[in-house]
Coordinates of C-alpha atoms in Angstrom, one line a residue:
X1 CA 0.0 0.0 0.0
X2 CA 2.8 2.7 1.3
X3 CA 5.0 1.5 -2.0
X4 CA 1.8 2.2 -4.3
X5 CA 1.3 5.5 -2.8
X6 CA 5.1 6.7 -3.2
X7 CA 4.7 5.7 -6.6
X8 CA 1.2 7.4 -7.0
X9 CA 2.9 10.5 -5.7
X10 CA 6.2 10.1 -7.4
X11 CA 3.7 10.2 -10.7
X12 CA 2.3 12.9 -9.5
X13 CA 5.5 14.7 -9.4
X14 CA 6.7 13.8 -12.8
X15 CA 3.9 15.0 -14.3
X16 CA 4.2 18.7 -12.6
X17 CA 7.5 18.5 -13.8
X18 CA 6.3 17.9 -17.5
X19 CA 3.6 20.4 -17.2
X20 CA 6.3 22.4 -16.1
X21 CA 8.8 22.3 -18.6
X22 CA 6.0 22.5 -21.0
X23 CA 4.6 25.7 -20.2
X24 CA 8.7 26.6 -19.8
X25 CA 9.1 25.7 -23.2
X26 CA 5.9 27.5 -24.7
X27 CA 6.7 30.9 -23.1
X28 CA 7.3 33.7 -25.4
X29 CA 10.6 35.0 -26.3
X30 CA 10.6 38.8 -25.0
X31 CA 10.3 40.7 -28.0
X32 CA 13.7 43.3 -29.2
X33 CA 11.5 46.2 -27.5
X34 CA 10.7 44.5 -24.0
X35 CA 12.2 46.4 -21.6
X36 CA 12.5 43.1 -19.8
X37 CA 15.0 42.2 -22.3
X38 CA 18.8 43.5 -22.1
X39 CA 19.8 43.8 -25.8
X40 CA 23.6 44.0 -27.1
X41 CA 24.3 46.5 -29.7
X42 CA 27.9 46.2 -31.6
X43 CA 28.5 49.1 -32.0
X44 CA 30.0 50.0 -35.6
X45 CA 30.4 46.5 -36.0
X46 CA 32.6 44.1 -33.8
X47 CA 35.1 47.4 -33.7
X48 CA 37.1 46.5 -31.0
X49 CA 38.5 43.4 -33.1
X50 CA 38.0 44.8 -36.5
X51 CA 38.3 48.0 -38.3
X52 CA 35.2 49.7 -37.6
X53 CA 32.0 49.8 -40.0
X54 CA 33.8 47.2 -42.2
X55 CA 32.1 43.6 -43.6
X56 CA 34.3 41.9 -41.7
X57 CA 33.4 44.3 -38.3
X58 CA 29.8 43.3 -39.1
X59 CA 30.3 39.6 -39.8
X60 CA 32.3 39.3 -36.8
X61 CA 30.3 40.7 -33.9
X62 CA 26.8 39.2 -35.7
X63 CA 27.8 36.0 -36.4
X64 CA 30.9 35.1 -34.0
X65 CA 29.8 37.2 -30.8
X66 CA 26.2 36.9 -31.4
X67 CA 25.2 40.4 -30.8
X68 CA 21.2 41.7 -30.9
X69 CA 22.7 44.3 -33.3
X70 CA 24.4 45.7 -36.1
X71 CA 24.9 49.0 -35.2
X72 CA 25.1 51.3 -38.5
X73 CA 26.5 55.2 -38.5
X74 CA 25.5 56.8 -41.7
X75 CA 27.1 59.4 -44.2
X76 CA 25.8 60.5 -47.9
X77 CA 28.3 60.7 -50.6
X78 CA 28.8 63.2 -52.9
X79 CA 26.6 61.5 -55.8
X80 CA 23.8 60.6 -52.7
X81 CA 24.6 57.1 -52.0
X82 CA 24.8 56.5 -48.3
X83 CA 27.7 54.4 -46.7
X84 CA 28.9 53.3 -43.3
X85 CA 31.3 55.5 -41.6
X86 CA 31.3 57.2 -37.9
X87 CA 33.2 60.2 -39.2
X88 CA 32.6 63.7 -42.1
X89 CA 35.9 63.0 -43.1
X90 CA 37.9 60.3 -44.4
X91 CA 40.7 61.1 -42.9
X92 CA 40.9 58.8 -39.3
X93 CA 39.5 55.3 -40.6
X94 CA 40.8 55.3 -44.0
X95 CA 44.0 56.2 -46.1
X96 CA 42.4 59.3 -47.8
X97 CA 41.4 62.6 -46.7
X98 CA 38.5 65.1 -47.4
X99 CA 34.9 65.1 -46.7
X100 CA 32.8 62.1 -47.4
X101 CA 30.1 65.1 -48.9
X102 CA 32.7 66.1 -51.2
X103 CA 33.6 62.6 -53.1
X104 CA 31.8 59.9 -55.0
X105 CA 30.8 56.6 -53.9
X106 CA 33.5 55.7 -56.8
X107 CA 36.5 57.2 -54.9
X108 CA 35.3 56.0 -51.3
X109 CA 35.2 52.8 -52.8
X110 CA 39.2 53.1 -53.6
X111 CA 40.3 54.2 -50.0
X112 CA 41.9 51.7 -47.9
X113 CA 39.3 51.6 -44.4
X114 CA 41.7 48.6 -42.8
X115 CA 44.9 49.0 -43.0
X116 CA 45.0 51.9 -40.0
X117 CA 43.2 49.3 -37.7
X118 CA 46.4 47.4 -37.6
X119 CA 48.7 50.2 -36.8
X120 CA 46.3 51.7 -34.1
X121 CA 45.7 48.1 -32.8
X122 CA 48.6 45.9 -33.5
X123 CA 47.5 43.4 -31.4
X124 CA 44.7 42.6 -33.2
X125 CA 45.6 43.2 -36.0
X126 CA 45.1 40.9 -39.4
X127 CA 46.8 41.2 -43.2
X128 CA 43.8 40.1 -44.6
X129 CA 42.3 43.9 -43.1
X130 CA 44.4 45.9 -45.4
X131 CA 42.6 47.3 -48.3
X132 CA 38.8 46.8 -46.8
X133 CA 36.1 48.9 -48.5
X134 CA 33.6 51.0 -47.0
X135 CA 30.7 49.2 -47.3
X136 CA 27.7 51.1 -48.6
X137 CA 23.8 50.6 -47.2
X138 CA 22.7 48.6 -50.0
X139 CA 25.5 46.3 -49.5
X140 CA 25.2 45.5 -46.0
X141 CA 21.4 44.7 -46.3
X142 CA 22.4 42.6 -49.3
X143 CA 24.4 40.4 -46.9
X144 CA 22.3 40.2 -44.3
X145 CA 18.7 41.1 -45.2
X146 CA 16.0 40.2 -42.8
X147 CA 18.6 37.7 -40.7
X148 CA 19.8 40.5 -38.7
X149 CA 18.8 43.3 -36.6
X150 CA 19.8 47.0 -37.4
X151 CA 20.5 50.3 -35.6
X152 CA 21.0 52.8 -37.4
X153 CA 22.3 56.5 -36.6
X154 CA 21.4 59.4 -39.2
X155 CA 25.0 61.4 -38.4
X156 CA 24.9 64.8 -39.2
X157 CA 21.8 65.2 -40.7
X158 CA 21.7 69.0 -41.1
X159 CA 25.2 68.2 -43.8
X160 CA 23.2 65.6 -45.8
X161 CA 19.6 67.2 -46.8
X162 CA 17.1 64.4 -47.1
X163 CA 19.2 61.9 -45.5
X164 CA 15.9 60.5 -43.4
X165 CA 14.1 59.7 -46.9
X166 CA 16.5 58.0 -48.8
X167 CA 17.0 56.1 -45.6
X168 CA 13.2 54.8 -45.1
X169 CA 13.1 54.7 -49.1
X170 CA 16.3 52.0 -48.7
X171 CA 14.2 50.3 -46.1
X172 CA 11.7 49.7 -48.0
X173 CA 13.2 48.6 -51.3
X174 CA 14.6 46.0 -48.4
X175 CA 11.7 44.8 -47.1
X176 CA 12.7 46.0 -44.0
X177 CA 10.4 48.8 -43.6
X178 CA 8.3 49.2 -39.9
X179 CA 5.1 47.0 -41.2
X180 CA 7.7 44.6 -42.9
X181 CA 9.5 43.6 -39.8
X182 CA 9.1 42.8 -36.2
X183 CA 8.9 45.8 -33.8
X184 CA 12.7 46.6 -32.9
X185 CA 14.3 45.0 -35.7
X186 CA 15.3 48.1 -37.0
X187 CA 15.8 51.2 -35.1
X188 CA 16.6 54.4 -35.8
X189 CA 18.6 56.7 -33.7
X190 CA 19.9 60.1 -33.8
X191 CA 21.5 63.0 -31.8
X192 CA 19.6 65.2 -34.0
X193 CA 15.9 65.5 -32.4
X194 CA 15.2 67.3 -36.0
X195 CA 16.1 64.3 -37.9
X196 CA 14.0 61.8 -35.8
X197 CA 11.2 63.8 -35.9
X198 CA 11.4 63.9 -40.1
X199 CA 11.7 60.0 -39.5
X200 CA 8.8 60.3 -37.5
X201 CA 6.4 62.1 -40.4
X202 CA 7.8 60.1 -43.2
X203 CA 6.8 56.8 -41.2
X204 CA 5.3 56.7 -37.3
X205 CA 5.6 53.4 -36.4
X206 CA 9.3 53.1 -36.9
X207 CA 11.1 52.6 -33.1
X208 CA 13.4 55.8 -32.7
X209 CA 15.8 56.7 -30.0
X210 CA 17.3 59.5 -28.8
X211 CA 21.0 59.8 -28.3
X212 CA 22.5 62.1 -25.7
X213 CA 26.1 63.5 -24.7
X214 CA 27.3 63.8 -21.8
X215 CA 26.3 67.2 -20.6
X216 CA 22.8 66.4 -21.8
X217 CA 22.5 63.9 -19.8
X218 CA 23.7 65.9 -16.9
X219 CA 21.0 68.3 -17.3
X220 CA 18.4 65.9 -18.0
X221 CA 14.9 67.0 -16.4
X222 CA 11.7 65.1 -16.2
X223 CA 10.1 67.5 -18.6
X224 CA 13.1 66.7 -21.3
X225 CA 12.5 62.9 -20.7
X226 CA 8.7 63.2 -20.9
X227 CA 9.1 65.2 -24.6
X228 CA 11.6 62.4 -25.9
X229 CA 8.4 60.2 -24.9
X230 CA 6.6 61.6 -27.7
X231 CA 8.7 60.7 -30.2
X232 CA 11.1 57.7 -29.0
X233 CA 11.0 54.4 -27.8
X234 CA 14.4 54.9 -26.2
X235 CA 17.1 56.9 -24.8
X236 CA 21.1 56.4 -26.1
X237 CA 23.3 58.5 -23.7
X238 CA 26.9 58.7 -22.9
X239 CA 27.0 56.2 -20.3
X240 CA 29.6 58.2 -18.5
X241 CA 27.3 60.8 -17.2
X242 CA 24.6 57.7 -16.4
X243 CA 23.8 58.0 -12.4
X244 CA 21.2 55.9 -10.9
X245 CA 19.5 58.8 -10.4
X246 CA 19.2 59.7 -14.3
X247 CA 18.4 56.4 -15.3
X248 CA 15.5 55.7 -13.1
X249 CA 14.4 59.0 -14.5
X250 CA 14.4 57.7 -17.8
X251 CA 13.1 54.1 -17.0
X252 CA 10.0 55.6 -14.8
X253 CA 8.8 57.0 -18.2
X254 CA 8.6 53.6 -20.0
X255 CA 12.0 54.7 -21.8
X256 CA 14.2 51.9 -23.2
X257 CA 17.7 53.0 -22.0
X258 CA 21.0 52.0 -24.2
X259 CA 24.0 53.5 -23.0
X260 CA 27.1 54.3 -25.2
X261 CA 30.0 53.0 -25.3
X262 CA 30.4 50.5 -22.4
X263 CA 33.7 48.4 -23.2
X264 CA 34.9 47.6 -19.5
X265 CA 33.5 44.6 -17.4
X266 CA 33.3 46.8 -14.3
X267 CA 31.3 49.4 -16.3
X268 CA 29.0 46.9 -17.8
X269 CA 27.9 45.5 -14.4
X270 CA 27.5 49.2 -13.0
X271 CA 25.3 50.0 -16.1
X272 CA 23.1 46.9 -15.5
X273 CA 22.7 47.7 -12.3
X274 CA 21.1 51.2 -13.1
X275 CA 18.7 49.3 -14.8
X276 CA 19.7 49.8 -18.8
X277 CA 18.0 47.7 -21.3
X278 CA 21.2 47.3 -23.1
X279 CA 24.7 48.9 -23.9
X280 CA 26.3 49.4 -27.1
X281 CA 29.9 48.0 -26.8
X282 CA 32.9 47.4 -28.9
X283 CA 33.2 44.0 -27.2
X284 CA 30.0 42.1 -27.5
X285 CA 31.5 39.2 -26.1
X286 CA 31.8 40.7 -23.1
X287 CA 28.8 42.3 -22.7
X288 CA 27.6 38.9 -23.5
X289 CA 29.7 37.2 -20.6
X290 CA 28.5 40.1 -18.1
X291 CA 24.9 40.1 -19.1
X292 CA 24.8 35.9 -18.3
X293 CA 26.5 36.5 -15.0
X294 CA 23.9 39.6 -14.3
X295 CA 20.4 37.6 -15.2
X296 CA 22.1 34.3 -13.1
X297 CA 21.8 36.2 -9.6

């Protein structure tokens, strides 16, 4: 009788522990706009690795250190095609020197954007980075389509007149577009409130996010943070001026909160702690390593 009952209730326990695992294994996966879920942007590619907003940048922090992101600074070239670079000028990531305004996708295309990687960063460096291309818009969404996740920064708007347009009018010859993809798979960000707002009349539904420096975020007030809300899904600011103070601010108003550019462990732990939704780093697989540790307390 007692041996039936133990295995009665031994029975009983196995099939909690199904049910369990069941319902375990049927829960949603939190969405890229949860605040729930802490999201990894590499910022300008893998670009403490690689030279920055390079293929092999991209390839590297997407595929080999499994980022959320591919984080995507844009310029317009002299002819109106826009390409990946952080800078105006040529001059610090590639062999050339000038204005990115003032040339042609043509000559962009014939500067060298790997080769100073190696001799700012010889111990990372690679011979197969010399003589990388800047890799254009088109060709970046070529490579990876709808299999990866974008952020991407209109820089310097004011220099590029109708940079938001051909942006949104890329998207969409992409199939990447706001009613195309799922919410947060691409968002657009900006230090220029301007240029998210023309984002936000040429297409509402598109996730936007407001970048700060560091003396903005300093002076930060409610009333800043409740405006931002009526425009963007999310907050980017320098993480060195983030206090927990600031950030709870930020989070109180249903903000997402993405600090840039969090590269040390120490920092990365600190910045969860405030409560950040996610960092942009030059190291994702650290951020990856420090996030695991932070969701395993």
């Amino acid at each position: 009788m007692l041996k039936q009952i133990g295995m009665t209730v031994l029975t009983g326990l196995v099939i909690t522990s199904s049910a369990t695992s069941t319902e375990a294994a049927k829960k949603p996966a939190k969405g890229l706009l949860d605040p729930e879920r802490i999201v990894n942007v590499a910022h300008r590619g893998a670009s403490g690795y690689a030279p920055e907003h390079t293929m092999v940048a991209y390839a590297m922090g997407h595929k080999k250190l499994k980022a959320d992101y591919i984080e995507i600074d844009l310029q317009m070239t002299k002819d109106g095609h826009l390409i990946a670079m952080h800078d105006e000028t040529v001059d610090r990531t590639t062999n050339g020197t000038g204005a990115v305004k003032d040339k042609t996708l043509a000559q962009i295309k014939r500067l060298d954007a790997g080769s100073w990687f190696n001799q700012a960063y010889p111990a990372y460096a690679r011979a197969s980075y010399r003589g990388l291309q800047v890799p254009t818009l088109n060709e970046i969404f070529d490579r990876y389509g709808k299999q990866a996740n974008y952020y991407i920064e209109t820089k310097s708007p004011d220099v590029y007149p109708g940079m938001e347009k051909k942006l949104l009018d890329t998207l969409k010859r992409y199939g990447l577009s706001s009613d195309r993809v799922k919410p947060g798979q691409v968002m657009i960000q900006s230090f220029s409130q301007e240029s998210l707002l023309k984002v936000k009349r040429l297409d509402r539904n598109v996730p936007l996010v407001q970048l700060l420096e560091a003396g903005d975020v300093n002076a930060l007030t409610a009333r800043r943070v409740k405006d931002i809300k009526t425009y963007a899904v999310g907050v980017g600011p320098s993480f060195k001026a983030l206090t927990k103070t600031n950030a709870a601010l930020i989070r109180k108003n249903d903000l997402l909160l993405h600090p840039y550019t969090v590269n040390e462990k120490k920092d990365m732990h600190r910045m969860l702690d405030y409560g950040v939704t996610g960092v942009f780093t030059n190291f994702a697989d650290r951020f990856n390593e420090v996030r695991q540790q932070h969701t395993s307390r």
